[in-house]
């Protein structure tokens, strides 16, 4: 991706140069058209200059105006014989436009004042050209040209005219038609065109294009009738005569486009080679060393030293990164070792704390037992026994905490089994098997803070059942279950004894108050029923209960 982005400036610069060269090639076509136009105009202007010089020379022969008709005709015929390839006729008119003489037979005195041949030079007071016509006497396509005969005082004395052969105007261009890469037309003031090259009508500009050329006097580009692109321009040869030049540019543009394609192909090939070379170099010098380093990092086991294994050919950055990883792994190993030592020390301290707390609670429980044994008052003896059971439950909880070496949570199944066994031993159930305590618990762990309330709740419930649920030697069962259900855990303690009311126990006594208080601390509410004995149920929210494997992690 970075390599591709890096090639954008090169592509932009080189592509821009290629496009500039393409534009230059197209401009060259326009320059070529201008050069061709100027050359063609120069040739045609030279031909017309010859005619103008000849007619201006005749216009200075004012003697012909008063010479006999035969003399005037002979003069005209002698000149026509010299330039038969250029002109079809030469004639002289007086100041009123009446014919005085003609090289070709024509009636003398004929009124020609209404012709463009007479009016144009009279109006311009200089050499002028008329429209393309078919000669009345010669029958050939001609363009009349005339010069006025002006006296020294500026008055008009006559007009001398010549019919210029259109074939003559086209002859020089046709001689070069095989090699000239252009088409040319002469256009009179009416817009009539005469092809002076081998150009057909299909390459002539449309009327709208001709109008644009005449109005703008510039160069335009467009498609001719045959569908090929041309550049057309126009030049003024005389006040009423223009030359239209058309240059076919399809070949020139094709060369320019071919050169552009070649430059772009060269650019793409060059960049492709550069990209391949860069990618190959990056693969050898950067990518492979980085992959080797990444593979060794993946294979590295945290806690072990990361050994540098860079090669001499690897880039300095990879070597430095390799060394940095080795240094970091050493620091990490030292930190891990220190953390393990701290955790070990913490575990020892926690175990010692729980062990001492358990021992202290055991001592308190023993003292309560000894004190109860000395009392003769049954009620006081009962209360001390209840207090001993509560203390003994806490001692058992702390013993499980330091034995499991899990100080944040406790596995409930083994804890409940030992707790209920201890409560049974306190009531001397081993010597009297009339009451059975069963445990059915899923492998669930509970947070140590919540385990205290749960242990005391179970102690109160089981102790009450043992003391009050089976009077007069009644047999029965106390079932303790701790099951996971959806997003909570369900604690159920049920017996098939006589129930609280029948046993004479107070449903609002201290024991039931403690059970409800512990239930609230666990985030639930204890439900007590007496249908068939006594059943206490408590649903504990899931966030307080954790599966064993997850908690162990």
Short mmCIF file of C-alpha atoms in Angstrom, two decimals:
data_model
loop_
_atom_site.label_atom_id
_atom_site.label_comp_id
_atom_site.label_asym_id
_atom_site.label_seq_id
_atom_site.Cartn_x
_atom_site.Cartn_y
_atom_site.Cartn_z
CA UNK A 1 0.00 0.00 0.00
CA UNK A 2 2.78 2.42 0.91
CA UNK A 3 4.62 1.55 -2.30
CA UNK A 4 1.48 2.28 -4.31
CA UNK A 5 1.08 5.62 -2.55
CA UNK A 6 4.74 6.44 -3.17
CA UNK A 7 4.27 5.93 -6.93
CA UNK A 8 1.49 8.53 -7.12
CA UNK A 9 3.85 11.56 -7.41
CA UNK A 10 5.93 9.75 -10.03
CA UNK A 11 2.81 8.79 -11.97
CA UNK A 12 1.50 12.33 -11.73
CA UNK A 13 4.76 13.94 -12.87
CA UNK A 14 5.54 11.48 -15.66
CA UNK A 15 1.91 11.31 -16.76
CA UNK A 16 1.79 15.10 -16.82
CA UNK A 17 4.89 15.24 -19.02
CA UNK A 18 3.39 12.64 -21.34
CA UNK A 19 0.19 14.66 -21.59
CA UNK A 20 2.14 17.87 -22.23
CA UNK A 21 3.98 16.11 -25.05
CA UNK A 22 0.63 14.95 -26.40
CA UNK A 23 -0.67 18.52 -26.33
CA UNK A 24 2.50 19.68 -28.04
CA UNK A 25 1.96 17.10 -30.77
CA UNK A 26 -1.59 18.40 -31.26
CA UNK A 27 -0.29 21.97 -31.25
CA UNK A 28 2.22 20.90 -33.87
CA UNK A 29 -0.71 19.92 -36.07
CA UNK A 30 -2.14 23.42 -35.65
CA UNK A 31 1.23 25.00 -36.38
CA UNK A 32 1.53 22.80 -39.44
CA UNK A 33 -1.87 24.00 -40.64
CA UNK A 34 -0.79 27.62 -40.17
CA UNK A 35 2.45 27.07 -42.10
CA UNK A 36 0.57 25.36 -44.92
CA UNK A 37 -1.93 28.20 -45.04
CA UNK A 38 0.75 30.87 -45.22
CA UNK A 39 2.59 29.00 -47.99
CA UNK A 40 -0.55 28.45 -50.05
CA UNK A 41 -1.63 32.05 -49.58
CA UNK A 42 1.79 33.26 -50.69
CA UNK A 43 1.59 31.21 -53.90
CA UNK A 44 -1.91 32.37 -54.78
CA UNK A 45 -1.09 35.96 -53.89
CA UNK A 46 1.90 35.82 -56.22
CA UNK A 47 -0.36 34.73 -59.10
CA UNK A 48 -2.84 37.50 -58.41
CA UNK A 49 -0.01 40.03 -58.06
CA UNK A 50 1.10 39.14 -61.59
CA UNK A 51 -2.40 39.82 -62.89
CA UNK A 52 -2.63 43.06 -60.92
CA UNK A 53 0.72 44.28 -62.26
CA UNK A 54 -0.31 43.51 -65.83
CA UNK A 55 -3.68 45.27 -65.53
CA UNK A 56 -2.15 48.24 -63.70
CA UNK A 57 0.37 48.51 -66.55
CA UNK A 58 -2.45 48.53 -69.13
CA UNK A 59 -4.32 51.10 -67.04
CA UNK A 60 -1.44 53.48 -67.59
CA UNK A 61 -1.88 53.16 -71.39
CA UNK A 62 -4.39 56.00 -71.64
CA UNK A 63 -3.53 56.21 -75.33
CA UNK A 64 -5.62 53.10 -75.90
CA UNK A 65 -8.71 55.10 -74.97
CA UNK A 66 -8.33 57.26 -78.10
CA UNK A 67 -6.54 54.73 -80.33
CA UNK A 68 -8.37 53.14 -83.24
CA UNK A 69 -10.37 50.08 -82.33
CA UNK A 70 -8.13 47.86 -84.45
CA UNK A 71 -5.03 49.06 -82.54
CA UNK A 72 -6.69 48.47 -79.18
CA UNK A 73 -7.86 44.99 -80.20
CA UNK A 74 -4.40 44.11 -81.49
CA UNK A 75 -2.82 45.18 -78.19
CA UNK A 76 -5.25 43.04 -76.23
CA UNK A 77 -4.76 40.04 -78.47
CA UNK A 78 -0.97 40.26 -78.28
CA UNK A 79 -1.08 40.20 -74.49
CA UNK A 80 -3.61 37.36 -74.47
CA UNK A 81 -1.40 35.32 -76.76
CA UNK A 82 1.43 35.68 -74.26
CA UNK A 83 -0.70 34.39 -71.35
CA UNK A 84 -3.14 31.94 -72.92
CA UNK A 85 -2.64 29.59 -69.94
CA UNK A 86 -3.77 32.32 -67.53
CA UNK A 87 -6.49 34.38 -69.21
CA UNK A 88 -9.37 33.79 -71.59
CA UNK A 89 -9.91 37.44 -72.57
CA UNK A 90 -8.68 41.02 -72.10
CA UNK A 91 -10.92 44.04 -72.73
CA UNK A 92 -11.11 47.81 -72.26
CA UNK A 93 -14.11 49.92 -71.15
CA UNK A 94 -14.51 53.69 -71.14
CA UNK A 95 -15.40 55.69 -68.07
CA UNK A 96 -19.10 54.96 -68.57
CA UNK A 97 -18.62 51.20 -68.80
CA UNK A 98 -19.00 50.91 -72.57
CA UNK A 99 -16.80 48.36 -74.32
CA UNK A 100 -14.04 49.92 -76.39
CA UNK A 101 -12.17 46.79 -77.47
CA UNK A 102 -11.73 43.09 -76.63
CA UNK A 103 -9.20 40.37 -77.42
CA UNK A 104 -12.12 38.07 -78.26
CA UNK A 105 -14.68 39.25 -80.79
CA UNK A 106 -17.33 41.36 -79.05
CA UNK A 107 -19.61 44.21 -80.08
CA UNK A 108 -17.96 47.59 -79.46
CA UNK A 109 -20.07 50.01 -77.42
CA UNK A 110 -21.78 47.33 -75.40
CA UNK A 111 -22.82 48.68 -71.98
CA UNK A 112 -21.01 46.80 -69.17
CA UNK A 113 -21.57 49.37 -66.44
CA UNK A 114 -23.88 47.07 -64.47
CA UNK A 115 -21.34 44.26 -64.21
CA UNK A 116 -19.30 43.59 -61.10
CA UNK A 117 -16.20 43.72 -63.28
CA UNK A 118 -16.82 47.44 -63.89
CA UNK A 119 -18.35 48.44 -60.55
CA UNK A 120 -15.79 46.81 -58.23
CA UNK A 121 -12.65 48.66 -59.43
CA UNK A 122 -14.57 51.92 -59.87
CA UNK A 123 -15.80 51.73 -56.28
CA UNK A 124 -12.44 50.65 -54.88
CA UNK A 125 -10.44 53.01 -57.16
CA UNK A 126 -7.91 50.15 -57.41
CA UNK A 127 -7.43 46.60 -58.65
CA UNK A 128 -10.47 44.43 -57.80
CA UNK A 129 -11.81 40.92 -58.35
CA UNK A 130 -15.35 39.81 -59.22
CA UNK A 131 -17.25 36.58 -58.55
CA UNK A 132 -16.54 33.24 -60.17
CA UNK A 133 -18.49 33.01 -63.45
CA UNK A 134 -18.60 31.11 -66.68
CA UNK A 135 -17.06 33.35 -69.32
CA UNK A 136 -19.68 34.63 -71.77
CA UNK A 137 -17.27 34.63 -74.69
CA UNK A 138 -14.91 31.79 -73.73
CA UNK A 139 -17.43 29.50 -72.02
CA UNK A 140 -14.84 28.59 -69.38
CA UNK A 141 -14.83 29.09 -65.57
CA UNK A 142 -13.15 32.39 -64.89
CA UNK A 143 -12.74 35.06 -62.26
CA UNK A 144 -12.86 38.59 -63.72
CA UNK A 145 -10.22 41.07 -62.54
CA UNK A 146 -10.04 44.77 -63.37
CA UNK A 147 -8.05 47.94 -62.71
CA UNK A 148 -9.35 51.52 -63.10
CA UNK A 149 -7.65 54.05 -65.38
CA UNK A 150 -7.30 57.17 -63.19
CA UNK A 151 -6.21 60.53 -64.62
CA UNK A 152 -3.75 62.81 -62.87
CA UNK A 153 -6.64 64.88 -61.55
CA UNK A 154 -8.19 61.73 -60.07
CA UNK A 155 -10.98 61.41 -62.58
CA UNK A 156 -11.99 58.03 -63.98
CA UNK A 157 -11.05 57.57 -67.61
CA UNK A 158 -11.74 53.88 -68.15
CA UNK A 159 -11.41 50.30 -66.85
CA UNK A 160 -9.18 47.54 -68.18
CA UNK A 161 -10.21 43.94 -67.33
CA UNK A 162 -9.10 40.33 -67.72
CA UNK A 163 -10.83 36.95 -67.27
CA UNK A 164 -8.50 34.83 -65.09
CA UNK A 165 -8.76 31.12 -65.73
CA UNK A 166 -9.71 29.27 -62.56
CA UNK A 167 -7.69 26.35 -63.87
CA UNK A 168 -4.66 28.62 -63.77
CA UNK A 169 -5.25 29.43 -60.10
CA UNK A 170 -5.54 25.74 -59.30
CA UNK A 171 -2.56 24.61 -61.35
CA UNK A 172 0.28 25.18 -58.83
CA UNK A 173 -1.54 23.40 -56.03
CA UNK A 174 -2.57 20.50 -58.22
CA UNK A 175 0.99 19.99 -59.25
CA UNK A 176 1.79 19.36 -55.56
CA UNK A 177 -1.43 17.52 -54.79
CA UNK A 178 0.26 14.16 -54.57
CA UNK A 179 2.51 15.27 -51.76
CA UNK A 180 0.62 18.10 -50.06
CA UNK A 181 -1.10 17.08 -46.82
CA UNK A 182 -3.79 19.73 -47.12
CA UNK A 183 -6.85 20.76 -49.12
CA UNK A 184 -7.46 24.28 -50.44
CA UNK A 185 -10.34 26.23 -51.89
CA UNK A 186 -10.82 29.74 -53.26
CA UNK A 187 -14.00 31.47 -52.12
CA UNK A 188 -15.51 34.58 -53.66
CA UNK A 189 -17.64 37.14 -51.90
CA UNK A 190 -20.83 35.12 -52.51
CA UNK A 191 -19.31 32.08 -50.79
CA UNK A 192 -18.83 30.14 -53.99
CA UNK A 193 -15.85 27.80 -53.55
CA UNK A 194 -13.32 26.49 -56.02
CA UNK A 195 -11.14 23.53 -55.04
CA UNK A 196 -7.55 24.22 -56.02
CA UNK A 197 -6.33 20.82 -54.81
CA UNK A 198 -7.70 17.35 -55.35
CA UNK A 199 -10.09 17.91 -52.44
CA UNK A 200 -13.55 16.49 -52.85
CA UNK A 201 -16.77 18.01 -51.58
CA UNK A 202 -16.74 15.57 -48.63
CA UNK A 203 -13.85 17.38 -46.96
CA UNK A 204 -15.22 20.90 -47.49
CA UNK A 205 -16.32 22.62 -44.26
CA UNK A 206 -20.04 22.91 -43.67
CA UNK A 207 -21.81 26.23 -44.23
CA UNK A 208 -21.91 26.91 -40.49
CA UNK A 209 -18.19 26.18 -40.22
CA UNK A 210 -17.49 28.49 -43.17
CA UNK A 211 -19.56 31.21 -41.51
CA UNK A 212 -17.54 30.77 -38.31
CA UNK A 213 -14.30 31.01 -40.24
CA UNK A 214 -15.35 34.20 -42.02
CA UNK A 215 -16.66 35.84 -38.84
CA UNK A 216 -13.77 34.87 -36.59
CA UNK A 217 -10.98 34.82 -39.15
CA UNK A 218 -9.29 32.10 -37.10
CA UNK A 219 -8.74 28.36 -37.12
CA UNK A 220 -11.43 25.86 -36.18
CA UNK A 221 -11.40 22.11 -35.70
CA UNK A 222 -14.21 19.77 -36.62
CA UNK A 223 -15.40 16.76 -38.56
CA UNK A 224 -15.83 16.99 -42.28
CA UNK A 225 -18.73 15.38 -44.13
CA UNK A 226 -16.75 12.12 -44.44
CA UNK A 227 -16.34 12.00 -40.64
CA UNK A 228 -12.60 12.73 -40.50
CA UNK A 229 -11.17 15.43 -38.21
CA UNK A 230 -9.82 18.54 -39.96
CA UNK A 231 -8.31 21.87 -39.06
CA UNK A 232 -9.69 24.67 -41.23
CA UNK A 233 -8.41 28.22 -41.55
CA UNK A 234 -9.10 31.12 -43.91
CA UNK A 235 -6.91 33.88 -45.34
CA UNK A 236 -7.77 37.02 -47.31
CA UNK A 237 -6.18 37.13 -50.76
CA UNK A 238 -8.06 40.19 -51.97
CA UNK A 239 -11.03 42.22 -50.73
CA UNK A 240 -13.48 39.82 -52.41
CA UNK A 241 -11.41 36.65 -52.50
CA UNK A 242 -10.46 34.30 -49.70
CA UNK A 243 -8.56 31.06 -49.48
CA UNK A 244 -9.80 28.21 -47.28
CA UNK A 245 -7.20 25.69 -46.10
CA UNK A 246 -8.17 22.30 -44.64
CA UNK A 247 -5.58 20.04 -43.03
CA UNK A 248 -6.60 16.44 -42.20
CA UNK A 249 -5.28 15.83 -38.70
CA UNK A 250 -6.40 12.26 -38.05
CA UNK A 251 -2.95 10.95 -38.97
CA UNK A 252 -1.20 13.65 -36.93
CA UNK A 253 -3.45 13.03 -33.94
CA UNK A 254 -2.98 9.29 -34.34
CA UNK A 255 0.78 9.80 -34.15
CA UNK A 256 0.34 11.97 -31.06
CA UNK A 257 -1.96 9.39 -29.44
CA UNK A 258 0.48 6.62 -30.32
CA UNK A 259 3.33 8.56 -28.76
CA UNK A 260 1.19 9.15 -25.65
CA UNK A 261 0.40 5.45 -25.40
CA UNK A 262 4.07 4.60 -25.85
CA UNK A 263 5.09 7.03 -23.12
CA UNK A 264 2.43 5.70 -20.77
CA UNK A 265 3.40 2.10 -21.53
CA UNK A 266 7.05 2.94 -20.86
CA UNK A 267 6.03 4.67 -17.63
CA UNK A 268 3.92 1.71 -16.49
CA UNK A 269 6.71 -0.72 -17.35
CA UNK A 270 9.29 1.40 -15.55
CA UNK A 271 7.12 1.79 -12.46
CA UNK A 272 6.27 -1.92 -12.50
CA UNK A 273 9.95 -2.81 -12.52
CA UNK A 274 10.59 -0.28 -9.74
CA UNK A 275 7.70 -1.59 -7.65
CA UNK A 276 8.81 -5.20 -8.13
CA UNK A 277 12.37 -4.24 -7.18
CA UNK A 278 11.15 -2.31 -4.13
CA UNK A 279 8.85 -5.13 -3.04
CA UNK A 280 11.58 -7.71 -3.55
CA UNK A 281 14.05 -5.58 -1.61
CA UNK A 282 11.49 -4.96 1.14
CA UNK A 283 10.72 -8.67 1.28
CA UNK A 284 14.38 -9.63 1.61
CA UNK A 285 15.53 -6.84 3.89
CA UNK A 286 12.44 -6.03 5.96
CA UNK A 287 9.50 -8.42 5.67
CA UNK A 288 11.41 -11.68 6.15
CA UNK A 289 13.41 -10.45 9.17
CA UNK A 290 10.20 -9.09 10.68
CA UNK A 291 8.37 -12.39 10.11
CA UNK A 292 11.25 -14.32 11.69
CA UNK A 293 11.14 -11.95 14.64
CA UNK A 294 7.34 -12.25 14.91
CA UNK A 295 7.57 -16.05 14.79
CA UNK A 296 10.12 -16.08 17.62
CA UNK A 297 7.93 -13.70 19.63
CA UNK A 298 4.94 -16.05 19.17
CA UNK A 299 7.08 -19.02 20.22
CA UNK A 300 8.41 -17.17 23.26
CA UNK A 301 7.00 -18.32 26.59
CA UNK A 302 6.36 -15.51 29.09
CA UNK A 303 8.67 -15.85 32.04
CA UNK A 304 11.55 -17.08 29.90
CA UNK A 305 14.29 -14.95 28.43
CA UNK A 306 13.87 -13.86 24.83
CA UNK A 307 17.14 -14.64 23.10
CA UNK A 308 18.22 -12.32 20.24
CA UNK A 309 18.71 -14.20 16.98
CA UNK A 310 19.01 -11.47 14.35
CA UNK A 311 21.30 -11.90 11.37
CA UNK A 312 24.06 -9.66 10.12
CA UNK A 313 22.02 -8.94 6.97
CA UNK A 314 18.96 -7.80 8.93
CA UNK A 315 18.16 -4.05 9.01
CA UNK A 316 19.46 -2.08 11.96
CA UNK A 317 15.89 -1.41 13.08
CA UNK A 318 15.10 -5.13 13.27
CA UNK A 319 18.34 -5.79 15.18
CA UNK A 320 17.49 -2.96 17.59
CA UNK A 321 13.94 -4.27 18.02
CA UNK A 322 15.29 -7.77 18.66
CA UNK A 323 17.61 -6.44 21.35
CA UNK A 324 14.82 -4.33 22.86
CA UNK A 325 12.54 -7.38 23.08
CA UNK A 326 15.32 -9.36 24.76
CA UNK A 327 15.84 -6.56 27.27
CA UNK A 328 12.10 -6.23 27.87
CA UNK A 329 11.73 -10.00 28.36
CA UNK A 330 14.48 -9.90 30.97
CA UNK A 331 12.71 -7.10 32.82
CA UNK A 332 9.38 -8.93 32.54
CA UNK A 333 10.94 -12.15 33.87
CA UNK A 334 12.38 -10.28 36.83
CA UNK A 335 9.04 -8.60 37.51
CA UNK A 336 7.19 -11.91 37.23
CA UNK A 337 9.61 -13.53 39.64
CA UNK A 338 9.13 -10.65 42.06
CA UNK A 339 5.35 -10.86 41.67
CA UNK A 340 5.37 -14.62 42.26
CA UNK A 341 7.42 -14.09 45.39
CA UNK A 342 5.01 -11.38 46.56
CA UNK A 343 2.00 -13.57 45.79
CA UNK A 344 3.61 -16.48 47.63
CA UNK A 345 4.28 -14.24 50.59
CA UNK A 346 0.71 -12.98 50.47
CA UNK A 347 -0.64 -16.54 50.33
CA UNK A 348 1.45 -17.49 53.32
CA UNK A 349 0.20 -14.47 55.23
CA UNK A 350 -3.42 -15.15 54.28
CA UNK A 351 -3.08 -18.82 55.23
CA UNK A 352 -1.54 -17.83 58.53
CA UNK A 353 -4.32 -15.31 59.16
CA UNK A 354 -7.10 -17.79 58.38
CA UNK A 355 -5.34 -20.48 60.37
CA UNK A 356 -5.03 -18.24 63.41
CA UNK A 357 -8.60 -17.00 63.05
CA UNK A 358 -9.77 -20.61 62.81
CA UNK A 359 -7.73 -21.55 65.89
CA UNK A 360 -9.07 -18.59 67.82
CA UNK A 361 -12.63 -19.44 66.84
CA UNK A 362 -12.03 -23.06 67.81
CA UNK A 363 -10.80 -21.90 71.19
CA UNK A 364 -13.88 -19.72 71.60
CA UNK A 365 -16.12 -22.63 70.59
CA UNK A 366 -14.34 -24.90 73.09
CA UNK A 367 -14.72 -22.30 75.82
CA UNK A 368 -18.42 -21.99 75.05
CA UNK A 369 -18.79 -25.79 75.19
CA UNK A 370 -16.98 -25.92 78.53
CA UNK A 371 -19.09 -23.09 79.87
CA UNK A 372 -22.29 -24.77 78.71
CA UNK A 373 -21.27 -28.04 80.39
CA UNK A 374 -20.92 -26.25 83.73
CA UNK A 375 -24.37 -24.68 83.57
CA UNK A 376 -27.35 -26.47 85.05
CA UNK A 377 -29.91 -24.08 83.58
CA UNK A 378 -31.23 -25.74 80.35
CA UNK A 379 -32.13 -22.44 78.72
CA UNK A 380 -28.65 -20.97 79.26
CA UNK A 381 -27.08 -24.22 78.14
CA UNK A 382 -29.13 -24.05 74.91
CA UNK A 383 -28.13 -20.47 74.14
CA UNK A 384 -24.44 -21.20 74.70
CA UNK A 385 -24.74 -24.21 72.41
CA UNK A 386 -26.29 -22.07 69.68
CA UNK A 387 -23.48 -19.51 70.04
CA UNK A 388 -20.92 -22.33 69.91
CA UNK A 389 -22.45 -23.64 66.66
CA UNK A 390 -22.22 -20.21 65.08
CA UNK A 391 -18.59 -19.78 66.12
CA UNK A 392 -17.79 -23.30 64.96
CA UNK A 393 -19.34 -22.55 61.55
CA UNK A 394 -17.06 -19.54 61.11
CA UNK A 395 -14.05 -21.61 62.19
CA UNK A 396 -14.90 -24.24 59.59
CA UNK A 397 -15.25 -21.53 56.93
CA UNK A 398 -11.78 -20.13 57.66
CA UNK A 399 -10.30 -23.64 57.66
CA UNK A 400 -11.62 -24.25 54.17
CA UNK A 401 -10.28 -20.90 53.00
CA UNK A 402 -6.69 -21.62 53.99
CA UNK A 403 -6.84 -25.32 53.02
CA UNK A 404 -8.10 -24.50 49.49
CA UNK A 405 -5.62 -21.58 49.22
CA UNK A 406 -8.37 -19.62 47.56
CA UNK A 407 -9.00 -16.59 49.70
CA UNK A 408 -11.58 -14.88 47.54
CA UNK A 409 -14.04 -17.75 47.20
CA UNK A 410 -14.93 -21.09 48.73
CA UNK A 411 -16.21 -24.34 47.22
CA UNK A 412 -19.66 -24.85 48.74
CA UNK A 413 -20.12 -28.62 48.41
CA UNK A 414 -17.29 -29.82 50.70
CA UNK A 415 -17.91 -26.90 53.04
CA UNK A 416 -21.61 -27.73 53.45
CA UNK A 417 -20.83 -31.40 53.99
CA UNK A 418 -18.36 -30.65 56.82
CA UNK A 419 -20.55 -27.93 58.32
CA UNK A 420 -23.61 -30.18 58.53
CA UNK A 421 -21.49 -33.02 59.90
CA UNK A 422 -20.18 -30.74 62.64
CA UNK A 423 -23.71 -29.62 63.50
CA UNK A 424 -24.79 -33.24 63.70
CA UNK A 425 -21.84 -34.11 65.90
CA UNK A 426 -22.76 -31.27 68.21
CA UNK A 427 -26.24 -32.82 68.54
CA UNK A 428 -24.69 -36.31 69.03
CA UNK A 429 -26.25 -37.70 65.81
CA UNK A 430 -23.50 -40.32 65.46
CA UNK A 431 -24.83 -42.23 68.45
CA UNK A 432 -28.42 -41.67 67.40
CA UNK A 433 -29.12 -42.24 63.71
CA UNK A 434 -32.78 -41.24 63.83
CA UNK A 435 -32.06 -37.94 61.95
CA UNK A 436 -30.28 -38.00 58.59
CA UNK A 437 -28.70 -34.92 57.01
CA UNK A 438 -28.25 -35.09 53.18
CA UNK A 439 -26.22 -32.71 51.03
CA UNK A 440 -26.89 -32.13 47.30
CA UNK A 441 -24.73 -29.29 45.98
CA UNK A 442 -23.44 -28.38 42.53
CA UNK A 443 -19.72 -27.59 42.16
CA UNK A 444 -20.23 -23.90 42.84
CA UNK A 445 -17.96 -21.39 44.50
CA UNK A 446 -19.16 -18.32 46.33
CA UNK A 447 -17.29 -15.17 47.31
CA UNK A 448 -15.75 -15.42 50.78
CA UNK A 449 -17.62 -12.32 52.04
CA UNK A 450 -20.95 -13.84 51.02
CA UNK A 451 -19.90 -17.27 52.30
CA UNK A 452 -19.92 -15.97 55.89
CA UNK A 453 -23.59 -15.00 55.69
CA UNK A 454 -24.44 -18.23 53.87
CA UNK A 455 -22.61 -20.35 56.47
CA UNK A 456 -24.40 -18.66 59.36
CA UNK A 457 -27.77 -18.97 57.58
CA UNK A 458 -27.26 -22.71 57.03
CA UNK A 459 -26.10 -23.10 60.63
CA UNK A 460 -29.24 -21.39 61.96
CA UNK A 461 -31.58 -23.37 59.72
CA UNK A 462 -30.01 -26.80 60.30
CA UNK A 463 -29.55 -26.20 64.05
CA UNK A 464 -33.21 -25.18 64.42
CA UNK A 465 -34.31 -28.28 62.54
CA UNK A 466 -32.11 -30.54 64.65
CA UNK A 467 -33.25 -29.00 67.94
CA UNK A 468 -36.94 -28.40 67.29
CA UNK A 469 -38.05 -30.40 64.26
CA UNK A 470 -37.87 -33.92 65.64
CA UNK A 471 -39.10 -34.01 69.26
CA UNK A 472 -39.86 -37.12 71.30
CA UNK A 473 -37.42 -39.35 69.40
CA UNK A 474 -39.03 -38.64 65.99
CA UNK A 475 -37.10 -39.87 62.95
CA UNK A 476 -36.61 -37.77 59.88
CA UNK A 477 -34.39 -36.20 57.26
CA UNK A 478 -32.89 -32.77 56.77
CA UNK A 479 -32.09 -32.08 53.09
CA UNK A 480 -29.66 -29.31 52.17
CA UNK A 481 -29.32 -28.49 48.44
CA UNK A 482 -27.42 -25.75 46.60
CA UNK A 483 -28.21 -25.75 42.87
CA UNK A 484 -27.43 -23.46 39.97
CA UNK A 485 -30.55 -22.30 38.10
CA UNK A 486 -30.22 -19.98 35.11
CA UNK A 487 -28.84 -16.69 36.40
CA UNK A 488 -28.96 -17.57 40.11
CA UNK A 489 -28.24 -20.28 42.67
CA UNK A 490 -31.02 -21.80 44.79
CA UNK A 491 -30.38 -22.77 48.42
CA UNK A 492 -33.00 -25.11 49.91
CA UNK A 493 -33.03 -26.46 53.48
CA UNK A 494 -36.02 -28.73 54.18
CA UNK A 495 -36.94 -31.20 56.90
CA UNK A 496 -39.86 -33.55 57.34
CA UNK A 497 -40.24 -32.79 61.04
CA UNK A 498 -43.16 -31.33 62.93
CA UNK A 499 -42.56 -27.78 61.76
CA UNK A 500 -41.92 -24.57 63.66
CA UNK A 501 -45.45 -24.02 64.93
CA UNK A 502 -45.89 -27.57 66.21
CA UNK A 503 -42.48 -27.49 67.84
CA UNK A 504 -43.50 -24.39 69.75
CA UNK A 505 -40.77 -22.27 68.15
CA UNK A 506 -41.38 -18.58 67.51
CA UNK A 507 -41.48 -17.65 63.82
CA UNK A 508 -40.34 -14.17 64.85
CA UNK A 509 -37.58 -15.32 67.17
CA UNK A 510 -33.89 -14.46 66.98
CA UNK A 511 -33.06 -17.47 64.79
CA UNK A 512 -35.57 -16.52 62.07
CA UNK A 513 -34.53 -12.87 62.30
CA UNK A 514 -30.92 -13.91 61.71
CA UNK A 515 -31.93 -16.11 58.77
CA UNK A 516 -33.81 -13.23 57.13
CA UNK A 517 -30.95 -10.81 57.85
CA UNK A 518 -28.37 -13.14 56.30
CA UNK A 519 -30.67 -13.62 53.29
CA UNK A 520 -30.87 -9.86 52.72
CA UNK A 521 -27.09 -9.61 52.93
CA UNK A 522 -26.90 -12.24 50.19
CA UNK A 523 -29.19 -10.13 47.97
CA UNK A 524 -32.27 -12.34 48.29
CA UNK A 525 -35.23 -13.01 50.54
CA UNK A 526 -35.74 -16.18 52.57
CA UNK A 527 -39.00 -18.03 51.97
CA UNK A 528 -40.26 -20.22 54.87
CA UNK A 529 -43.07 -22.77 54.44
CA UNK A 530 -44.52 -25.33 56.90
CA UNK A 531 -46.58 -27.68 54.71
CA UNK A 532 -44.65 -30.86 55.55
CA UNK A 533 -42.18 -29.83 58.16
CA UNK A 534 -40.16 -26.71 57.55
CA UNK A 535 -38.66 -25.58 54.22
CA UNK A 536 -36.44 -22.53 53.81
CA UNK A 537 -35.50 -21.43 50.28
CA UNK A 538 -33.25 -18.59 49.16
CA UNK A 539 -32.34 -17.53 45.63
CA UNK A 540 -28.91 -15.91 45.43
CA UNK A 541 -28.06 -13.59 42.47
CA UNK A 542 -25.59 -15.03 39.99
CA UNK A 543 -22.96 -12.32 40.51
CA UNK A 544 -22.34 -13.73 44.00
CA UNK A 545 -21.96 -17.27 42.66
CA UNK A 546 -19.10 -18.43 40.44
CA UNK A 547 -18.50 -21.88 38.86
CA UNK A 548 -15.51 -23.68 40.37
CA UNK A 549 -13.33 -23.61 37.24
CA UNK A 550 -13.92 -19.96 36.61
CA UNK A 551 -13.26 -19.05 40.20
CA UNK A 552 -10.10 -21.11 40.25
CA UNK A 553 -8.81 -19.19 37.28
#
